[in-house]
mmCIF file of C-alpha atoms and ligand atoms in Angstrom:
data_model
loop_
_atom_site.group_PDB
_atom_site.id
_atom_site.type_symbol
_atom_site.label_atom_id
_atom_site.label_comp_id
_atom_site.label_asym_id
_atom_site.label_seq_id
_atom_site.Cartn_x
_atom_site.Cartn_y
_atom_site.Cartn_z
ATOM 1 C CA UNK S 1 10.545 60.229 12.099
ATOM 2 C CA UNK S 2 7.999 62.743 10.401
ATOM 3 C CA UNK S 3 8.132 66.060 11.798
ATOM 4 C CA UNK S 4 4.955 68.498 11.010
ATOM 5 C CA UNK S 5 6.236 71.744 10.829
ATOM 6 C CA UNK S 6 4.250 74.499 10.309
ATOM 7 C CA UNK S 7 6.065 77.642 9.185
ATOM 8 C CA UNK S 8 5.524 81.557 9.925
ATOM 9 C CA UNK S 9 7.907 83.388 7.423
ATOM 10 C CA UNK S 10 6.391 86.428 8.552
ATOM 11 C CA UNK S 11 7.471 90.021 7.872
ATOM 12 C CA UNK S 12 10.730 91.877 7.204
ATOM 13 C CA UNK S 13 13.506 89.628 6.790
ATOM 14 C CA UNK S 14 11.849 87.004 8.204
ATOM 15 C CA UNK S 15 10.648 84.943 4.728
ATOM 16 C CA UNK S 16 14.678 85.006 4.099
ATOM 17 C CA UNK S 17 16.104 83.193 7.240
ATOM 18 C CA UNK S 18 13.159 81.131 7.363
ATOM 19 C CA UNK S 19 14.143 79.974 3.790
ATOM 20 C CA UNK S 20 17.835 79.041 5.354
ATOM 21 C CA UNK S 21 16.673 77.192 8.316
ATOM 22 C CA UNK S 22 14.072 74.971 6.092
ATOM 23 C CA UNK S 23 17.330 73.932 4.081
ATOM 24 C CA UNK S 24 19.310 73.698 7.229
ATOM 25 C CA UNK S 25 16.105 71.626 8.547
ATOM 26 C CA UNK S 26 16.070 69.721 5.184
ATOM 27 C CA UNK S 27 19.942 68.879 5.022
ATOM 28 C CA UNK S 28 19.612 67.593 8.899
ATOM 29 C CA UNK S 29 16.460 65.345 7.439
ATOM 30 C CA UNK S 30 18.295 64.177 4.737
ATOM 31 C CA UNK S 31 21.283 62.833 6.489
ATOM 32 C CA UNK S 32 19.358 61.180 9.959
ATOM 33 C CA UNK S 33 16.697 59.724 7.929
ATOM 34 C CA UNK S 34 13.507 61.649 8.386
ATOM 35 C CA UNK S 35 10.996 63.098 6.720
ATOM 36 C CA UNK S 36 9.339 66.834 7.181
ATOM 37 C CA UNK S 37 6.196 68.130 5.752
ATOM 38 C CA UNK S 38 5.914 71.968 5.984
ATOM 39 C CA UNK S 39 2.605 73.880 5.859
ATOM 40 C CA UNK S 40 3.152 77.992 6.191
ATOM 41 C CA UNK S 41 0.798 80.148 7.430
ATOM 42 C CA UNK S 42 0.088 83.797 7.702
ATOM 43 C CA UNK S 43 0.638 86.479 10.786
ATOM 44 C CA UNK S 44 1.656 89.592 11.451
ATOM 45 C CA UNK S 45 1.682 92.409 8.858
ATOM 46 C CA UNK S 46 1.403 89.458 5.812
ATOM 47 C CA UNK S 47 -1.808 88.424 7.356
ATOM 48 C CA UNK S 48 -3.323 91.821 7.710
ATOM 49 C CA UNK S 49 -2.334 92.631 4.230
ATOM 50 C CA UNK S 50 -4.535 89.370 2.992
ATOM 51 C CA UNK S 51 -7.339 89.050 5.354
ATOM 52 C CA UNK S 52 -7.218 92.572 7.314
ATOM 53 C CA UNK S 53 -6.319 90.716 10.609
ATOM 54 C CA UNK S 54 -2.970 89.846 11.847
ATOM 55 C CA UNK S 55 -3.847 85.913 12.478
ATOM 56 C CA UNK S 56 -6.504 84.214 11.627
ATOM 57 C CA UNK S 57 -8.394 81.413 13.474
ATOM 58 C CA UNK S 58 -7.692 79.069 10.393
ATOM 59 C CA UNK S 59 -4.113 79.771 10.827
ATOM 60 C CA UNK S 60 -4.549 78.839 14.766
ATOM 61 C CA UNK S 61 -5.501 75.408 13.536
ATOM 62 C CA UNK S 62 -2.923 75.136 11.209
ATOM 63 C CA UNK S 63 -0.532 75.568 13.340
ATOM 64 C CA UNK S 64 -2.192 73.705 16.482
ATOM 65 C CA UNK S 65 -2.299 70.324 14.091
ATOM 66 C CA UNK S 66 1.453 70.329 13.793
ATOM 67 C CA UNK S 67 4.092 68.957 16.213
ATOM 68 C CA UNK S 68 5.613 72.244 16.469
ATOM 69 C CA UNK S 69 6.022 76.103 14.767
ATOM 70 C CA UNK S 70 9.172 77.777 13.284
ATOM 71 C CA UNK S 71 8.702 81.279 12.937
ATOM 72 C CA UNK S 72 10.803 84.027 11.079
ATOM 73 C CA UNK S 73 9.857 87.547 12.539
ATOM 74 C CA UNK S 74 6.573 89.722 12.283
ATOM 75 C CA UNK S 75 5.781 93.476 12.331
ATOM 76 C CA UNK S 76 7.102 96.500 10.370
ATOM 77 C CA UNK S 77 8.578 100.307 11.192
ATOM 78 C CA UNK S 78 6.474 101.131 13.647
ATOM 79 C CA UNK S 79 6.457 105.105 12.211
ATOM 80 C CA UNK S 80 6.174 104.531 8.535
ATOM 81 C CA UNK S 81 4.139 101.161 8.128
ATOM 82 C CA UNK S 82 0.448 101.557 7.260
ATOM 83 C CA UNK S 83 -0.172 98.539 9.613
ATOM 84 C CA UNK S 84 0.763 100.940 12.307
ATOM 85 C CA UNK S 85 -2.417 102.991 11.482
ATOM 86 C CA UNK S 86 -4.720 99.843 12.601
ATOM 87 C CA UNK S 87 -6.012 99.868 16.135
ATOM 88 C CA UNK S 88 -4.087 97.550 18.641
ATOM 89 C CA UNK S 89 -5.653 94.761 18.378
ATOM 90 C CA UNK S 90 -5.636 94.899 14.734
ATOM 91 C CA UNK S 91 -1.673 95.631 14.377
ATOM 92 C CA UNK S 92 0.976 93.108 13.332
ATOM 93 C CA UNK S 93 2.278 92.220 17.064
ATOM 94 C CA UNK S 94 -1.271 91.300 18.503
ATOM 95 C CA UNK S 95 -0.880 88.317 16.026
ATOM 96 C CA UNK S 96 1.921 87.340 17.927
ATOM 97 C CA UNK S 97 0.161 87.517 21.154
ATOM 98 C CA UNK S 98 -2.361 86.019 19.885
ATOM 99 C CA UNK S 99 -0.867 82.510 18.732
ATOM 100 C CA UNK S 100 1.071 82.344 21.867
ATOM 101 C CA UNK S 101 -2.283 82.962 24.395
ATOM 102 C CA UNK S 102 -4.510 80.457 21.719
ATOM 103 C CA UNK S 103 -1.591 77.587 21.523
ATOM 104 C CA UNK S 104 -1.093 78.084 25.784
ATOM 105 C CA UNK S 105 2.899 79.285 25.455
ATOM 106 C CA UNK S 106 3.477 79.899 28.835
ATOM 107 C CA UNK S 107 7.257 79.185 28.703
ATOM 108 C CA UNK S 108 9.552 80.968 27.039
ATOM 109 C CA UNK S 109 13.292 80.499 26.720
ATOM 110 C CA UNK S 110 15.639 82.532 25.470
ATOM 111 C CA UNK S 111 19.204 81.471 25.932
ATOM 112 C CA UNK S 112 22.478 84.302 26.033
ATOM 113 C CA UNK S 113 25.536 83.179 25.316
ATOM 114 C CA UNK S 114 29.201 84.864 24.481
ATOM 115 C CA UNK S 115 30.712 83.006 21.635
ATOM 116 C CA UNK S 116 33.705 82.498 22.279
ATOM 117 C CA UNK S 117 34.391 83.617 18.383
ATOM 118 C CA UNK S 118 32.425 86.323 18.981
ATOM 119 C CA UNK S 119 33.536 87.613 22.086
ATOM 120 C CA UNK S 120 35.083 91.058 20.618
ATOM 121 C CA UNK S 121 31.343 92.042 19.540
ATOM 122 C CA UNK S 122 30.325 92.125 23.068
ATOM 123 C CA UNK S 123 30.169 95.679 24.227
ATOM 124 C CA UNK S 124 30.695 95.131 27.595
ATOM 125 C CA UNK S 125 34.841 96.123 28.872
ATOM 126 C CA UNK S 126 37.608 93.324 27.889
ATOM 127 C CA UNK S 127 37.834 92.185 31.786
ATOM 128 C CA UNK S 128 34.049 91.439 31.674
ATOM 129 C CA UNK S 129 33.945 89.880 28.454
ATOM 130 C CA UNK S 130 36.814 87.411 28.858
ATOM 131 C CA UNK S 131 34.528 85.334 31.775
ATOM 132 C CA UNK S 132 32.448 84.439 28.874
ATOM 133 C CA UNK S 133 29.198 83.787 30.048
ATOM 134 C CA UNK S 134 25.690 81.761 29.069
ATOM 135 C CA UNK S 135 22.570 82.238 30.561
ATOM 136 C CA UNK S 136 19.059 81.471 29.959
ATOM 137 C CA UNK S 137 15.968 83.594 30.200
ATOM 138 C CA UNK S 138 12.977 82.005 31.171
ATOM 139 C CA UNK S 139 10.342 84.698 30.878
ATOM 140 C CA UNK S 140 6.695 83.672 32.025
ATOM 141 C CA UNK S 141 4.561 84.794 28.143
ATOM 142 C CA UNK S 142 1.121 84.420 28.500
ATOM 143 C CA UNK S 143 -0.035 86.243 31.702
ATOM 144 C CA UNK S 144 0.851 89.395 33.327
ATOM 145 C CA UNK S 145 0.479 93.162 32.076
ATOM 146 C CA UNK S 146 0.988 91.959 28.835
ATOM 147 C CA UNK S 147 -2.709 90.164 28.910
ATOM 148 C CA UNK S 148 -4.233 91.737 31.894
ATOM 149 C CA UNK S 149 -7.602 93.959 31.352
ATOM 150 C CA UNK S 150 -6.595 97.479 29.784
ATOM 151 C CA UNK S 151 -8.556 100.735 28.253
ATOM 152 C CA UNK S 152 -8.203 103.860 27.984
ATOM 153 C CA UNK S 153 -11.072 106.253 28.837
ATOM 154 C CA UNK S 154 -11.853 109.723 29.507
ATOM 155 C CA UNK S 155 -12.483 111.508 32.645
ATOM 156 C CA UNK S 156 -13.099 114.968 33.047
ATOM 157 C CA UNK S 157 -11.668 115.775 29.565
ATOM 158 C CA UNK S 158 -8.010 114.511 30.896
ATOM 159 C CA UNK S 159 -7.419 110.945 29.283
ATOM 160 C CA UNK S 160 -6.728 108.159 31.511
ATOM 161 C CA UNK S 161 -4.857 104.825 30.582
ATOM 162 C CA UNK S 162 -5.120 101.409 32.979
ATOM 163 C CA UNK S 163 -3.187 98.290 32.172
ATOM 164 C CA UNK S 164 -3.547 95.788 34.988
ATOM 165 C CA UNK S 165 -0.932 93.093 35.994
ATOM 166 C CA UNK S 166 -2.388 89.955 37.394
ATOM 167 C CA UNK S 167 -0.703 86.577 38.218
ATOM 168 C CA UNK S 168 -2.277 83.674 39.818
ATOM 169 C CA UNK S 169 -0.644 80.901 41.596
ATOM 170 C CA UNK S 170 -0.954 78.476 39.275
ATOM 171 C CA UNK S 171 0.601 80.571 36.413
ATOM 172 C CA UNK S 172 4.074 81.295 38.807
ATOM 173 C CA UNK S 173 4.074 77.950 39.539
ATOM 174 C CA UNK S 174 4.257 75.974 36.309
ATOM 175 C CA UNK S 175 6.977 78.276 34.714
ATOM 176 C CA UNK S 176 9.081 78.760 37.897
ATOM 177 C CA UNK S 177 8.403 74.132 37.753
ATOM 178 C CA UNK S 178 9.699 74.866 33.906
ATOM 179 C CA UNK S 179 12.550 76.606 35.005
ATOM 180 C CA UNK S 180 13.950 74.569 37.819
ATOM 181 C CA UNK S 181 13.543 71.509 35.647
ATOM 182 C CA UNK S 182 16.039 73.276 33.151
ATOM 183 C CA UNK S 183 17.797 74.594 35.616
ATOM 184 C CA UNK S 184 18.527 70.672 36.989
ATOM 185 C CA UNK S 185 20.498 70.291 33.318
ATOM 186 C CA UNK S 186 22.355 73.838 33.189
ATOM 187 C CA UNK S 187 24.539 74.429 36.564
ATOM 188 C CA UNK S 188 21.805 74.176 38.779
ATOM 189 C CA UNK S 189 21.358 77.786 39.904
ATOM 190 C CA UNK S 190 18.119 79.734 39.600
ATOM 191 C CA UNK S 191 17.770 83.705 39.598
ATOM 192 C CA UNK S 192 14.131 84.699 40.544
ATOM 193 C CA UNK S 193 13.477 88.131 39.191
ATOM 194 C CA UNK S 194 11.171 90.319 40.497
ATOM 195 C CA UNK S 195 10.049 93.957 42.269
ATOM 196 C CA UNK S 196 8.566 92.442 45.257
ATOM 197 C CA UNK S 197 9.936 95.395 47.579
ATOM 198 C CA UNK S 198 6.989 97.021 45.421
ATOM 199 C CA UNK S 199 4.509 95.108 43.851
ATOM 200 C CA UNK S 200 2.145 92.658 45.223
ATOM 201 C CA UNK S 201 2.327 90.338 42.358
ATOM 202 C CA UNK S 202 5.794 90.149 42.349
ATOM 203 C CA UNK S 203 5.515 88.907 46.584
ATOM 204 C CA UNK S 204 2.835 86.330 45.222
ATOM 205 C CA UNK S 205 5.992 84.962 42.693
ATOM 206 C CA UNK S 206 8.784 85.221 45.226
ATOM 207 C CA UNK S 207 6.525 83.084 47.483
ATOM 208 C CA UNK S 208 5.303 80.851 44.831
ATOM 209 C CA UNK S 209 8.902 80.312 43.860
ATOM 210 C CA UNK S 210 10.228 79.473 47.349
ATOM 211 C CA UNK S 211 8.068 76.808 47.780
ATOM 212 C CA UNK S 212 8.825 75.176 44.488
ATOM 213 C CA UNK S 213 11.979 75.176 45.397
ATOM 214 C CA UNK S 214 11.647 73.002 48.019
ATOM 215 C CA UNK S 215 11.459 70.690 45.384
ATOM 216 C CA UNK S 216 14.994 70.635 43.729
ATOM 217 C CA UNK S 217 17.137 70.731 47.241
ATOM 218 C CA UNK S 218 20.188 70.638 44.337
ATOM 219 C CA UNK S 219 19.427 73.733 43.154
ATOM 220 C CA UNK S 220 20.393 77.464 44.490
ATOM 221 C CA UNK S 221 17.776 79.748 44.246
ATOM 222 C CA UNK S 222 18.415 83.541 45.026
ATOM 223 C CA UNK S 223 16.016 86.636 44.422
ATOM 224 C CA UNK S 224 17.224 89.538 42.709
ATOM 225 C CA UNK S 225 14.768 92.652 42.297
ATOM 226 C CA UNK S 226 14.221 93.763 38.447
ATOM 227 C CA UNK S 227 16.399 97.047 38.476
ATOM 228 C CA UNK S 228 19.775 95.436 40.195
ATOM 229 C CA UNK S 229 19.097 93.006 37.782
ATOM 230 C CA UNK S 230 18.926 95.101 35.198
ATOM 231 C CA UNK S 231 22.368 96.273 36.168
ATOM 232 C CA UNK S 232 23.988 93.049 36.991
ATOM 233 C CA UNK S 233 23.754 92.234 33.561
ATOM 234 C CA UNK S 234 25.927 94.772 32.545
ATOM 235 C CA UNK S 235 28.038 94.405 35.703
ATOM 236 C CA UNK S 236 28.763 90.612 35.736
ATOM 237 C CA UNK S 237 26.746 88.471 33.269
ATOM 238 C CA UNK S 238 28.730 85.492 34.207
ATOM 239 C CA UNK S 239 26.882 84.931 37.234
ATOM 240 C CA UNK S 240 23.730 84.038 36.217
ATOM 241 C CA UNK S 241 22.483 80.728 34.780
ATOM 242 C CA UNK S 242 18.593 80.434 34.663
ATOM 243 C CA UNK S 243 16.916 84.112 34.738
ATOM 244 C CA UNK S 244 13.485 82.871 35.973
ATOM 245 C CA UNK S 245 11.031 86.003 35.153
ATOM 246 C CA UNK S 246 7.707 87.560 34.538
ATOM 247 C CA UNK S 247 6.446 88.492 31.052
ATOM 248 C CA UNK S 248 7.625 92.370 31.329
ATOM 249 C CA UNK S 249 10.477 92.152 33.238
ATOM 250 C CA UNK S 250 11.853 89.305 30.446
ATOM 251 C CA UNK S 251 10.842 91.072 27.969
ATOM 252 C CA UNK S 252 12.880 93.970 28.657
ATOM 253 C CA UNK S 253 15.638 92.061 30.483
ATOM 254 C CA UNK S 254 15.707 89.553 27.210
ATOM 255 C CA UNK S 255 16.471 92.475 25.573
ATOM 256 C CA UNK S 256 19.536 93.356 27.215
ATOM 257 C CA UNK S 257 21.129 89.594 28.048
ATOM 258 C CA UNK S 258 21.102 89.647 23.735
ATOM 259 C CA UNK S 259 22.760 93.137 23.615
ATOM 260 C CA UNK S 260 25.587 92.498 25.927
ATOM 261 C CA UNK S 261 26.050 89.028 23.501
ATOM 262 C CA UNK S 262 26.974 91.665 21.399
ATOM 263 C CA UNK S 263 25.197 89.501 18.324
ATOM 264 C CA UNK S 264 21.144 89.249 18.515
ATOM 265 C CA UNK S 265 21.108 88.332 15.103
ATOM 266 C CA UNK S 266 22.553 84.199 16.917
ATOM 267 C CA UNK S 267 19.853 84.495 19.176
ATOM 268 C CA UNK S 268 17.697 81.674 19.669
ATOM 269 C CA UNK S 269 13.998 81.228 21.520
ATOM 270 C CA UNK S 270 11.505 78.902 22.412
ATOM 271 C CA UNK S 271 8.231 79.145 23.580
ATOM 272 C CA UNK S 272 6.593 76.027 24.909
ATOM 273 C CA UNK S 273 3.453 74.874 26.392
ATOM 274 C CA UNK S 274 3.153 71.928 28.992
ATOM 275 C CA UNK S 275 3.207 69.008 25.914
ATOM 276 C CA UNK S 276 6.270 69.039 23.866
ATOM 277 C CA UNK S 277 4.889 71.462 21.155
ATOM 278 C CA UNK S 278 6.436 74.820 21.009
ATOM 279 C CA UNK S 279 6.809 77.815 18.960
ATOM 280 C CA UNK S 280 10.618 78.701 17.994
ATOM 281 C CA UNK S 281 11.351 81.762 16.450
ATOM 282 C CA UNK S 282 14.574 84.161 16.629
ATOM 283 C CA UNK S 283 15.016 86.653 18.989
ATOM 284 C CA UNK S 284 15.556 89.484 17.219
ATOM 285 C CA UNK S 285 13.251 91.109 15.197
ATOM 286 C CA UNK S 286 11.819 91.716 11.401
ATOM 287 C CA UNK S 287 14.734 94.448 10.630
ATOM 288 C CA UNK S 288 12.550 95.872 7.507
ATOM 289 C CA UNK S 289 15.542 97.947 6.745
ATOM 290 C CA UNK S 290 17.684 95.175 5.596
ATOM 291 C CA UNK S 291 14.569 92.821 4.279
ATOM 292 C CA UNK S 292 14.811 91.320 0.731
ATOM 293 C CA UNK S 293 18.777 92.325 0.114
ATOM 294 C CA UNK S 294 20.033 89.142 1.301
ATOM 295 C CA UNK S 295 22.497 90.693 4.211
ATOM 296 C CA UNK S 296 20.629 89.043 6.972
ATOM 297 C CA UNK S 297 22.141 86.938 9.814
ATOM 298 C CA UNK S 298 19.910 83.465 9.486
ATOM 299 C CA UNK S 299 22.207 81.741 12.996
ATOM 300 C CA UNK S 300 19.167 82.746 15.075
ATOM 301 C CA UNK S 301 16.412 81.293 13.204
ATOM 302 C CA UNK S 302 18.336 77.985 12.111
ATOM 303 C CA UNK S 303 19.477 78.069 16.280
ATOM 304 C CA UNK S 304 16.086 77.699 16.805
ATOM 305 C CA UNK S 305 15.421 75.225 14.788
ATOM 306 C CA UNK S 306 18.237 73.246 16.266
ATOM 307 C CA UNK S 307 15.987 73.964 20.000
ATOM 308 C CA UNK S 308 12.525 72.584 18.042
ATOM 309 C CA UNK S 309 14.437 69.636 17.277
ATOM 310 C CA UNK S 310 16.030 69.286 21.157
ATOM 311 C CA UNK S 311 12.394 69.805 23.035
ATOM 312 C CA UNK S 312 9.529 68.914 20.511
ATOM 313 C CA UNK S 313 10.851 65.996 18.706
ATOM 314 C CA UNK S 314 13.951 65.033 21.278
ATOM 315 C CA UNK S 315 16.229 64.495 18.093
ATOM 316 C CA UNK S 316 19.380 65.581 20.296
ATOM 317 C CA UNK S 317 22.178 64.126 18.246
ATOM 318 C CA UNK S 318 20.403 66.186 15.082
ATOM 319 C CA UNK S 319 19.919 69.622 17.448
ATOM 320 C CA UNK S 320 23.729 68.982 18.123
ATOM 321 C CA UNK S 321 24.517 68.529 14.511
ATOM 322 C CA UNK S 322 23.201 72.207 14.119
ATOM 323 C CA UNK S 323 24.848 74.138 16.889
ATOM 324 C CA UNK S 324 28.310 72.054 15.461
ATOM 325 C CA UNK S 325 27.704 73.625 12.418
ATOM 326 C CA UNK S 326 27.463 76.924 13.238
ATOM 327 C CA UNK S 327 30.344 76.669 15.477
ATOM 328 C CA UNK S 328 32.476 75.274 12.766
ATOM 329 C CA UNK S 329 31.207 77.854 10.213
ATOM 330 C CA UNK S 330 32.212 80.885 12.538
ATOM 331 C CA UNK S 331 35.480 79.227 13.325
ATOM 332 C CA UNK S 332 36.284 79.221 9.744
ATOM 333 C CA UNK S 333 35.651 82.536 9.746
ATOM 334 C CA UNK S 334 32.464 83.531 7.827
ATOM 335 C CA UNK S 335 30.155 86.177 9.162
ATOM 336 C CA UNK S 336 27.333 87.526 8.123
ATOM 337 C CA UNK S 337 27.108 91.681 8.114
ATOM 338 C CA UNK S 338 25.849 92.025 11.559
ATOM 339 C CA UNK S 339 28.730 89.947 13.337
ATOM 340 C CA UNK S 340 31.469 90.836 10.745
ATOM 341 C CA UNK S 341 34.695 91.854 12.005
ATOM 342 C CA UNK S 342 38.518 92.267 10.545
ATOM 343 C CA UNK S 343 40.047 89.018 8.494
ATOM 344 C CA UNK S 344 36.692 87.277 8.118
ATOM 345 C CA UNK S 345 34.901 86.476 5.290
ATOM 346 C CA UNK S 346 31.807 88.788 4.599
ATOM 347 C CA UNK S 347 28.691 86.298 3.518
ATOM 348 C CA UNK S 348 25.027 86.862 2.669
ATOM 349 C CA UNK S 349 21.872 84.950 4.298
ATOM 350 C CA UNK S 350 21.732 82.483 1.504
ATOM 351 C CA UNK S 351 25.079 81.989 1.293
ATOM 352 C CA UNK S 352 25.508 81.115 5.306
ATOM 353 C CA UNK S 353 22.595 78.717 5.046
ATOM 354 C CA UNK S 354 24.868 76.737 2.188
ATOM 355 C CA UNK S 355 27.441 77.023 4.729
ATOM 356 C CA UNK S 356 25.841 75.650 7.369
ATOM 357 C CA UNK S 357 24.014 72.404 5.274
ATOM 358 C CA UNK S 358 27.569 71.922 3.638
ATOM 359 C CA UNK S 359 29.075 71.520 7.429
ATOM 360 C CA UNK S 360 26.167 69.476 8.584
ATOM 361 C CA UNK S 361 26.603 66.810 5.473
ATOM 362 C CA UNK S 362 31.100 66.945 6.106
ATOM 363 C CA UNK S 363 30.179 65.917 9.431
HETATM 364 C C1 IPM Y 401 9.234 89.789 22.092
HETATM 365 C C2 IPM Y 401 8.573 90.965 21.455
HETATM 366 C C3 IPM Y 401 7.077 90.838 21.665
HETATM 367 C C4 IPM Y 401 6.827 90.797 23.159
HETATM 368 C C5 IPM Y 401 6.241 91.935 20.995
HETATM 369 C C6 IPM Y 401 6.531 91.992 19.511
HETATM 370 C C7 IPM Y 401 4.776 91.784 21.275
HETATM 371 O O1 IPM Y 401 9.062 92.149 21.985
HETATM 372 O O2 IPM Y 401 8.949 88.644 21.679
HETATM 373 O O3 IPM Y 401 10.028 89.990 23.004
HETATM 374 O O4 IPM Y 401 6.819 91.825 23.801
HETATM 375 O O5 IPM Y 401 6.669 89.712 23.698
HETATM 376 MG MG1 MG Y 402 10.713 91.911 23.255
#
């Protein structure tokens, strides 16, 4: 097969791990017999730095001809980066924002799980922890108060600030149909997350989810409203499967299921539209503190990799090749900075990317 990749290397740390999970990508290519032509492209601070603008309609196109985009990270510190001077719509994360509106990413998954290697990282009490648990978030990305109408104006000299929050129908009911799909090959239990005791468009979901439903008889659906949620996670993250959300609430509750993993820097994510393209990029973000010293953790990046190959090109056997070799990598005890602990081996980014081809070819 010939897989079109185009590449976002990004910001930060993000030209590093992308680096790894091209020779992760390559190794995998190598040893199943296919070919991969990259093309990069620009966004986030990189972009404004050569054009002004943090994506630019070329790079849209780019990225829209390929069969799918692997992304490093974008954006800088937000108190000491220049691009943080730029209005808004001008600053690294509206690039972002921008490529998943244009490319119609309405899905996005981002999976949580306690490695069982990994499980003294996890911050959460020893009695909590040892139930293990692995969830997935599927947070709704392209509506909501993230893209609803916003200004702010001034009334009376006192300044005044309106985001709005607007979901229809049809956008609740093609991720919550996303969701129960995946939901059908996890263990079949869906979490609908929402503050309907509040707000109306969070009754509109809890409807629109109840009556897709209806549709997968083998699957338990139960509401939970944002805030217990919020707690649960902390409280007893084994219980939920598929998180089934709205683009704030994942956002924010993304946030946490990767915290309590106690290692964001293994975190994968997806972003998919209704084809099989998709956007897969790590969940964690550009860490400029750490960029360009070769300390990064590349698992997350080269995880999702491992995801592009599962949903846009249905290579399964090759996306299980992957996650084996990062299994087999932390069993023999190499961590990167981020995930270190007592008795393992320390390793760099570029040195856990050798790791992780060398596993996938002794396979
Ligand atoms: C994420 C990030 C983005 C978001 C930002 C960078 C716009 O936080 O992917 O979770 O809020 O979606
Ligand atoms: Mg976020």
């Amino acid at each position: 097969m010939n897989l079109k990749i185009t590449c976002i290397p990004g910001d930060g740390i993000g030209p590093e791990i992308i680096a790894e999970a091209k020779k992760v990508l390559d190794t995998v290519a190598d040893k199943y017999g296919h070919t991969i032509q990259y093309t990069d492209i620009l966004m986030g601070g990189a972009s404004i730095d050569a054009y002004g603008v943090p994506l630019t309609d070329e790079a849209i196109e780019t990225a829209r001809a390929a069969d799918a985009v692997l992304m490093g990270s974008i954006g800088g510190d937000t108190t000491t980066s220049p691009w943080y001077k730029l209005p808004p719509n001008l600053r690294p994360e509206a690039g972002l924002l921008a490529i998943r509106k244009a490319l119609n990413l309405f899905a996005n998954l981002r999976p949580a799980v306690l490695y069982s290697e990994l499980r003294g990282a996890c911050p959460l009490k020893e009695e909590i922890s040892a139930a293990g648990f692995d969830m997935l978030i599927m947070r709704e990305l392209t509506g909501g108060l993230y893209f609803g109408e916003r200004k702010t104006v001034e009334e009376n000299g006192v300044r005044k600030a309106v985001d709005t929050l607007v979901y229809d129908e049809n956008e609740i009911r093609r991720i919550a149909v996303k969701g129960f799909d995946i939901a059908m090959k996890r263990r079949k239990k869906v979490t609908s997350v929402d503050k309907a005791n509040v707000l109306d468009s969070s009754r509109l979901w809890r409807s629109v989810v109840e009556q897709v439903a209806k549709d997968y008889p083998e699957v338990a659906l139960e509401h939970m409203l944002v805030d217990n949620c919020a707690m649960q996670l902390v409280k007893d993250p084994a219980q939920f499967d598929v998180i089934l959300t709205e683009n704030m609430f994942g956002d924010i509750l993304s946030d946490e299921a990767s915290m309590v993993t106690g290692s964001i820097g293994m975190l994968a994510s997806a972003s998919l539209n209704d084809t099989k393209f998709g956007l897969y990029e790590p969940s964690h973000g550009s860490a400029p503190d750490i960029a360009g010293r070769d300390i990064a953790n590349p698992i997350a990046t080269v995880l999702s990799a491992a995801m592009m190959l599962r949903y846009s090109f249905d290579l399964d056997r090759e996306a299980d090749a992957v996650e084996e070799a990062v299994r087999q990598v932390l069993k023999d005890g190499y961590r990167t900075g981020d995930i270190m602990s007592e008795g393992c081996t320390r390793t760099g980014c570029r040195q856990m990317g050798d790791l992780l081809a060398e596993r996938i070819k002794q396979q």
